[in-house]
PDB file of C-alpha atoms in Angstrom:
ATOM      1  CA  ASP A  98     112.401 102.747 102.913  1.00 57.00           C
ATOM      2  CA  LYS A  99     112.400  99.826 105.366  1.00 66.00           C
ATOM      3  CA  ASP A 100     109.670 101.240 107.643  1.00 71.00           C
ATOM      4  CA  ASN A 101     106.181  99.728 107.277  1.00 80.00           C
ATOM      5  CA  GLY A 102     103.929 101.943 105.203  1.00 80.00           C
ATOM      6  CA  GLN A 103     106.745 104.241 104.023  1.00 85.00           C
ATOM      7  CA  PHE A 104     108.255 104.321 100.556  1.00 86.00           C
ATOM      8  CA  LYS A 105     111.419 105.941  99.238  1.00 87.00           C
ATOM      9  CA  VAL A 106     112.714 105.758  95.690  1.00 89.00           C
ATOM     10  CA  ASN A 107     116.319 106.812  95.015  1.00 90.00           C
ATOM     11  CA  GLY A 108     118.115 107.700  91.801  1.00 91.00           C
ATOM     12  CA  LEU A 109     115.309 109.618  90.099  1.00 92.00           C
ATOM     13  CA  LYS A 110     115.976 112.132  87.348  1.00 93.00           C
ATOM     14  CA  LEU A 111     114.626 115.654  87.706  1.00 93.00           C
ATOM     15  CA  GLY A 112     111.052 115.978  86.457  1.00 94.00           C
ATOM     16  CA  ASP A 113     107.408 115.337  87.297  1.00 94.00           C
ATOM     17  CA  TYR A 114     106.294 112.148  89.040  1.00 92.00           C
ATOM     18  CA  THR A 115     102.887 110.708  89.926  1.00 93.00           C
ATOM     19  CA  MET A 116     102.422 108.048  92.596  1.00 92.00           C
ATOM     20  CA  THR A 117      99.295 105.891  92.508  1.00 92.00           C
ATOM     21  CA  GLU A 118      98.371 103.060  94.837  1.00 92.00           C
ATOM     22  CA  THR A 119      97.667  99.928  92.791  1.00 92.00           C
ATOM     23  CA  ILE A 120      97.138  97.346  95.548  1.00 91.00           C
ATOM     24  CA  ALA A 121      95.883  98.050  99.062  1.00 91.00           C
ATOM     25  CA  PRO A 122      96.753  95.905 102.070  1.00 91.00           C
ATOM     26  CA  ALA A 123      94.439  92.871 102.296  1.00 92.00           C
ATOM     27  CA  GLY A 124      90.914  93.877 103.303  1.00 93.00           C
ATOM     28  CA  TYR A 125      91.479  97.632 103.096  1.00 93.00           C
ATOM     29  CA  VAL A 126      89.936 100.169 100.739  1.00 92.00           C
ATOM     30  CA  MET A 127      92.497 101.436  98.242  1.00 91.00           C
ATOM     31  CA  ASP A 128      93.297 105.164  98.203  1.00 92.00           C
ATOM     32  CA  THR A 129      92.763 105.953  94.513  1.00 91.00           C
ATOM     33  CA  THR A 130      93.825 109.618  94.623  1.00 92.00           C
ATOM     34  CA  PRO A 131      97.161 110.074  92.819  1.00 94.00           C
ATOM     35  CA  ARG A 132      99.894 112.183  94.444  1.00 93.00           C
ATOM     36  CA  SER A 133     102.293 114.271  92.367  1.00 92.00           C
ATOM     37  CA  ALA A 134     105.740 115.694  92.959  1.00 92.00           C
ATOM     38  CA  THR A 135     108.245 117.614  90.909  1.00 93.00           C
ATOM     39  CA  LEU A 136     111.998 117.176  91.356  1.00 91.00           C
ATOM     40  CA  THR A 137     114.023 120.262  90.410  1.00 92.00           C
ATOM     41  CA  ALA A 138     117.655 121.338  90.781  1.00 92.00           C
ATOM     42  CA  ALA A 139     116.563 123.492  93.727  1.00 93.00           C
ATOM     43  CA  ALA A 140     114.444 120.701  95.275  1.00 89.00           C
ATOM     44  CA  ALA A 141     115.913 117.361  94.249  1.00 89.00           C
ATOM     45  CA  ASP A 142     114.709 115.559  97.390  1.00 89.00           C
ATOM     46  CA  VAL A 143     110.918 115.912  97.830  1.00 90.00           C
ATOM     47  CA  GLU A 144     108.654 114.376 100.410  1.00 88.00           C
ATOM     48  CA  ILE A 145     104.991 113.939  99.577  1.00 87.00           C
ATOM     49  CA  THR A 146     103.215 115.164 102.704  1.00 87.00           C
ATOM     50  CA  THR A 147      99.722 113.980 101.798  1.00 88.00           C
ATOM     51  CA  ASP A 148      99.620 110.367 102.990  1.00 89.00           C
ATOM     52  CA  PHE A 149      97.910 107.553 101.175  1.00 87.00           C
ATOM     53  CA  VAL A 150      95.184 106.460 103.579  1.00 91.00           C
ATOM     54  CA  ASN A 151      93.569 103.031 103.461  1.00 92.00           C
ATOM     55  CA  THR A 152      90.179 102.918 105.112  1.00 93.00           C
ATOM     56  CA  LEU A 153      87.840 100.166 106.260  1.00 96.00           C
ATOM     57  CA  GLY A 154      84.163  99.613 105.537  1.00 97.00           C
ATOM     58  CA  SER A 155      80.895  99.399 107.444  1.00 98.00           C
ATOM     59  CA  LEU A 156      77.776  97.250 107.466  1.00 98.00           C
ATOM     60  CA  SER A 157      74.232  98.321 108.425  1.00 98.00           C
ATOM     61  CA  TRP A 158      70.888  96.535 108.825  1.00 98.00           C
ATOM     62  CA  VAL A 159      67.547  96.953 110.608  1.00 98.00           C
ATOM     63  CA  LYS A 160      65.308  94.885 112.881  1.00 97.00           C
ATOM     64  CA  GLN A 161      61.545  95.376 112.508  1.00 97.00           C
ATOM     65  CA  ASP A 162      58.284  93.920 113.694  1.00 95.00           C
ATOM     66  CA  ALA A 163      55.702  92.542 111.263  1.00 93.00           C
ATOM     67  CA  LYS A 164      54.182  96.029 110.843  1.00 94.00           C
ATOM     68  CA  GLY A 165      57.510  97.547 109.722  1.00 96.00           C
ATOM     69  CA  SER A 166      58.262  99.425 112.947  1.00 96.00           C
ATOM     70  CA  LEU A 167      61.803  99.365 114.329  1.00 97.00           C
ATOM     71  CA  LEU A 168      62.168  96.782 117.072  1.00 97.00           C
ATOM     72  CA  ALA A 169      64.742  97.086 119.870  1.00 96.00           C
ATOM     73  CA  GLY A 170      66.559  94.399 121.813  1.00 95.00           C
ATOM     74  CA  ALA A 171      67.760  91.825 119.270  1.00 97.00           C
ATOM     75  CA  THR A 172      71.180  90.148 119.250  1.00 98.00           C
ATOM     76  CA  PHE A 173      73.019  89.132 116.060  1.00 98.00           C
ATOM     77  CA  ARG A 174      76.096  87.113 115.161  1.00 98.00           C
ATOM     78  CA  VAL A 175      78.185  88.540 112.334  1.00 98.00           C
ATOM     79  CA  THR A 176      80.902  86.507 110.630  1.00 98.00           C
ATOM     80  CA  GLY A 177      83.202  87.539 107.828  1.00 97.00           C
ATOM     81  CA  PRO A 178      86.657  87.539 106.291  1.00 96.00           C
ATOM     82  CA  PHE A 179      89.933  87.314 108.180  1.00 95.00           C
ATOM     83  CA  GLY A 180      88.233  85.352 111.005  1.00 96.00           C
ATOM     84  CA  TYR A 181      85.742  88.093 111.847  1.00 97.00           C
ATOM     85  CA  ASP A 182      83.168  86.699 114.305  1.00 98.00           C
ATOM     86  CA  VAL A 183      81.285  88.964 116.727  1.00 98.00           C
ATOM     87  CA  THR A 184      78.032  89.011 118.640  1.00 98.00           C
ATOM     88  CA  VAL A 185      76.341  92.404 118.666  1.00 98.00           C
ATOM     89  CA  LEU A 186      73.439  93.433 120.886  1.00 97.00           C
ATOM     90  CA  ASP A 187      71.263  96.347 119.763  1.00 96.00           C
ATOM     91  CA  ASP A 188      72.732  99.675 120.978  1.00 96.00           C
ATOM     92  CA  SER A 189      75.780  97.981 122.569  1.00 97.00           C
ATOM     93  CA  ALA A 190      79.345  99.278 122.235  1.00 96.00           C
ATOM     94  CA  LEU A 191      79.834  97.428 118.915  1.00 97.00           C
ATOM     95  CA  ASP A 192      76.653  98.926 117.441  1.00 97.00           C
ATOM     96  CA  ALA A 193      77.599 102.352 116.047  1.00 97.00           C
ATOM     97  CA  ASP A 194      73.942 103.245 115.324  1.00 97.00           C
ATOM     98  CA  LYS A 195      72.294 104.083 118.633  1.00 96.00           C
ATOM     99  CA  THR A 196      68.762 104.143 117.198  1.00 97.00           C
ATOM    100  CA  SER A 197      67.022 101.094 118.637  1.00 97.00           C
ATOM    101  CA  GLY A 198      66.384  98.541 115.907  1.00 97.00           C
ATOM    102  CA  GLU A 199      69.111  99.933 113.635  1.00 98.00           C
ATOM    103  CA  PHE A 200      72.565  98.312 113.566  1.00 98.00           C
ATOM    104  CA  LYS A 201      75.900  99.495 112.172  1.00 98.00           C
ATOM    105  CA  LEU A 202      79.333  97.916 112.444  1.00 98.00           C
ATOM    106  CA  LEU A 203      82.415  99.984 111.627  1.00 98.00           C
ATOM    107  CA  GLY A 204      86.020  99.144 110.846  1.00 97.00           C
ATOM    108  CA  LEU A 205      85.256  96.134 108.653  1.00 98.00           C
ATOM    109  CA  LYS A 206      87.696  94.742 106.112  1.00 97.00           C
ATOM    110  CA  LEU A 207      86.482  94.152 102.586  1.00 97.00           C
ATOM    111  CA  GLY A 208      84.821  90.807 101.944  1.00 97.00           C
ATOM    112  CA  THR A 209      81.539  88.971 102.479  1.00 98.00           C
ATOM    113  CA  TYR A 210      79.782  89.079 105.846  1.00 98.00           C
ATOM    114  CA  THR A 211      76.931  86.906 107.130  1.00 98.00           C
ATOM    115  CA  VAL A 212      74.451  88.352 109.637  1.00 98.00           C
ATOM    116  CA  ALA A 213      72.133  86.067 111.632  1.00 98.00           C
ATOM    117  CA  GLU A 214      69.825  86.826 114.537  1.00 98.00           C
ATOM    118  CA  THR A 215      70.688  84.736 117.609  1.00 98.00           C
ATOM    119  CA  VAL A 216      68.343  86.220 120.233  1.00 97.00           C
ATOM    120  CA  PRO A 217      65.054  87.937 119.324  1.00 97.00           C
ATOM    121  CA  PRO A 218      63.554  90.771 121.365  1.00 96.00           C
ATOM    122  CA  ALA A 219      61.615  89.476 124.381  1.00 93.00           C
ATOM    123  CA  GLY A 220      58.301  87.932 123.376  1.00 91.00           C
ATOM    124  CA  TYR A 221      59.060  87.725 119.649  1.00 95.00           C
ATOM    125  CA  ILE A 222      59.806  84.795 117.345  1.00 94.00           C
ATOM    126  CA  LEU A 223      63.385  84.576 116.026  1.00 95.00           C
ATOM    127  CA  ASP A 224      63.888  85.480 112.367  1.00 96.00           C
ATOM    128  CA  PRO A 225      65.624  82.299 111.096  1.00 96.00           C
ATOM    129  CA  ALA A 226      66.985  83.847 107.878  1.00 96.00           C
ATOM    130  CA  SER A 227      70.619  84.857 107.666  1.00 97.00           C
ATOM    131  CA  GLN A 228      71.646  87.517 105.184  1.00 98.00           C
ATOM    132  CA  ASN A 229      74.893  88.281 103.374  1.00 98.00           C
ATOM    133  CA  ALA A 230      76.513  91.523 102.293  1.00 98.00           C
ATOM    134  CA  THR A 231      79.773  92.059 100.467  1.00 97.00           C
ATOM    135  CA  LEU A 232      82.012  95.061 101.093  1.00 97.00           C
ATOM    136  CA  THR A 233      84.035  95.885  97.977  1.00 96.00           C
ATOM    137  CA  GLN A 234      86.455  98.536  96.785  1.00 94.00           C
ATOM    138  CA  ALA A 235      83.531 100.201  94.965  1.00 94.00           C
ATOM    139  CA  THR A 236      81.039  99.855  97.870  1.00 95.00           C
ATOM    140  CA  PRO A 237      82.931  99.524 101.143  1.00 97.00           C
ATOM    141  CA  ASN A 238      79.894 100.680 103.165  1.00 97.00           C
ATOM    142  CA  ALA A 239      77.054  98.205 102.657  1.00 98.00           C
ATOM    143  CA  THR A 240      73.477  98.109 103.877  1.00 98.00           C
ATOM    144  CA  ILE A 241      71.406  94.941 104.020  1.00 98.00           C
ATOM    145  CA  THR A 242      68.205  96.191 102.407  1.00 96.00           C
ATOM    146  CA  THR A 243      65.903  93.389 103.557  1.00 97.00           C
ATOM    147  CA  ALA A 244      64.932  93.936 107.188  1.00 97.00           C
ATOM    148  CA  PHE A 245      65.188  91.185 109.760  1.00 97.00           C
ATOM    149  CA  VAL A 246      61.576  90.752 110.922  1.00 97.00           C
ATOM    150  CA  ASN A 247      60.301  89.317 114.187  1.00 95.00           C
ATOM    151  CA  THR A 248      56.717  88.201 114.473  1.00 92.00           C
ATOM    152  CA  LEU A 249      54.440  87.427 117.366  1.00 88.00           C
ATOM    153  CA  GLY A 250      52.673  84.139 117.957  1.00 79.00           C
ATOM    154  CA  GLU A 251      48.969  83.547 117.472  1.00 71.00           C
ATOM    155  CA  LEU A 252      46.413  82.029 119.766  1.00 68.00           C
ATOM    156  CA  LEU A 253      43.444  80.210 118.218  1.00 63.00           C
ATOM    157  CA  TRP A 254      40.634  78.428 119.964  1.00 63.00           C
ATOM    158  CA  THR A 255      37.162  77.148 119.165  1.00 66.00           C
ATOM    159  CA  LYS A 256      34.035  77.587 121.246  1.00 66.00           C
ATOM    160  CA  ASP A 257      31.873  74.461 120.913  1.00 71.00           C
ATOM    161  CA  LYS A 258      28.562  73.180 122.284  1.00 74.00           C
ATOM    162  CA  GLY A 259      30.293  70.620 124.497  1.00 79.00           C
ATOM    163  CA  ASP A 260      28.884  67.638 122.632  1.00 83.00           C
ATOM    164  CA  ALA A 261      30.892  64.604 121.481  1.00 86.00           C
ATOM    165  CA  ALA A 262      31.093  65.988 117.921  1.00 82.00           C
ATOM    166  CA  LYS A 263      32.561  69.279 119.236  1.00 78.00           C
ATOM    167  CA  THR A 264      30.028  71.236 117.190  1.00 77.00           C
ATOM    168  CA  PRO A 265      31.108  74.884 116.955  1.00 72.00           C
ATOM    169  CA  LEU A 266      28.858  77.250 118.848  1.00 68.00           C
ATOM    170  CA  GLY A 267      27.993  80.355 116.867  1.00 65.00           C
ATOM    171  CA  GLY A 268      27.348  83.759 118.384  1.00 59.00           C
ATOM    172  CA  ALA A 269      30.135  83.599 120.969  1.00 53.00           C
ATOM    173  CA  THR A 270      32.861  86.215 121.002  1.00 51.00           C
ATOM    174  CA  SER A 271      36.306  85.960 122.495  1.00 51.00           C
ATOM    175  CA  ALA A 272      35.292  88.499 125.107  1.00 49.00           C
ATOM    176  CA  SER A 273      32.508  86.205 126.322  1.00 45.00           C
ATOM    177  CA  ALA A 274      34.768  83.151 126.435  1.00 48.00           C
ATOM    178  CA  ILE A 275      38.033  84.680 127.657  1.00 48.00           C
ATOM    179  CA  GLN A 276      38.272  87.563 130.079  1.00 45.00           C
ATOM    180  CA  ALA A 277      41.939  88.324 129.382  1.00 49.00           C
ATOM    181  CA  VAL A 278      44.984  87.012 127.596  1.00 52.00           C
ATOM    182  CA  THR A 279      48.123  88.172 129.378  1.00 49.00           C
ATOM    183  CA  TRP A 280      51.751  87.662 128.355  1.00 50.00           C
ATOM    184  CA  ALA A 281      53.602  86.336 131.400  1.00 49.00           C
ATOM    185  CA  GLY A 282      57.072  86.133 129.809  1.00 50.00           C
ATOM    186  CA  SER A 283      59.183  83.037 129.233  1.00 46.00           C
ATOM    187  CA  GLY A 284      56.677  81.721 126.684  1.00 46.00           C
ATOM    188  CA  ALA A 285      53.692  81.581 129.059  1.00 48.00           C
ATOM    189  CA  LEU A 286      50.231  82.958 128.375  1.00 49.00           C
ATOM    190  CA  LEU A 287      47.764  83.410 131.190  1.00 50.00           C
ATOM    191  CA  LEU A 288      44.126  82.956 130.211  1.00 51.00           C
ATOM    192  CA  ALA A 289      41.488  84.207 132.588  1.00 48.00           C
ATOM    193  CA  VAL A 290      38.220  82.346 131.886  1.00 46.00           C
ATOM    194  CA  LEU A 291      34.861  83.932 132.687  1.00 40.00           C
TER     195      LEU A 291
END
């Protein structure tokens, strides 16, 4: 048959036949279920009505904070085979998993994908590690098992006696030296001194 995706074999003798897909279109999951047909004198022309269906895969991963809690608001770049290159924001249209901090891309062709965080959630440090996952015929739906983790910064200061040697002053607490540490966004910390 000349139509894409349709097959017709002429000149077959009466008997039992089994059709099995041996190669799927590039990037697709092969349909491994055989289809059978029997040609008889009463039914010499038979159409198999159960189509061979080639599916695509999926890729999932999670974004967490340093304590292991899901963290919303990150953006990732995902690249892969056949020129695949998308940017996905948590819970956007491309993200099939609408739980904040959990990501899932659907309709992916088989091959190796690279996932890298491009924008961390507000106030967090970007996770610089990229991770790979390979979608195969055997495992077309992959999950990156190592979470992408964002951490927070740290603030450290020393209370000293004010002498030239900057001798540390014992007995002071952060509450006595700093009234409040407030996140002001855009990388700024506001310190209110007593």
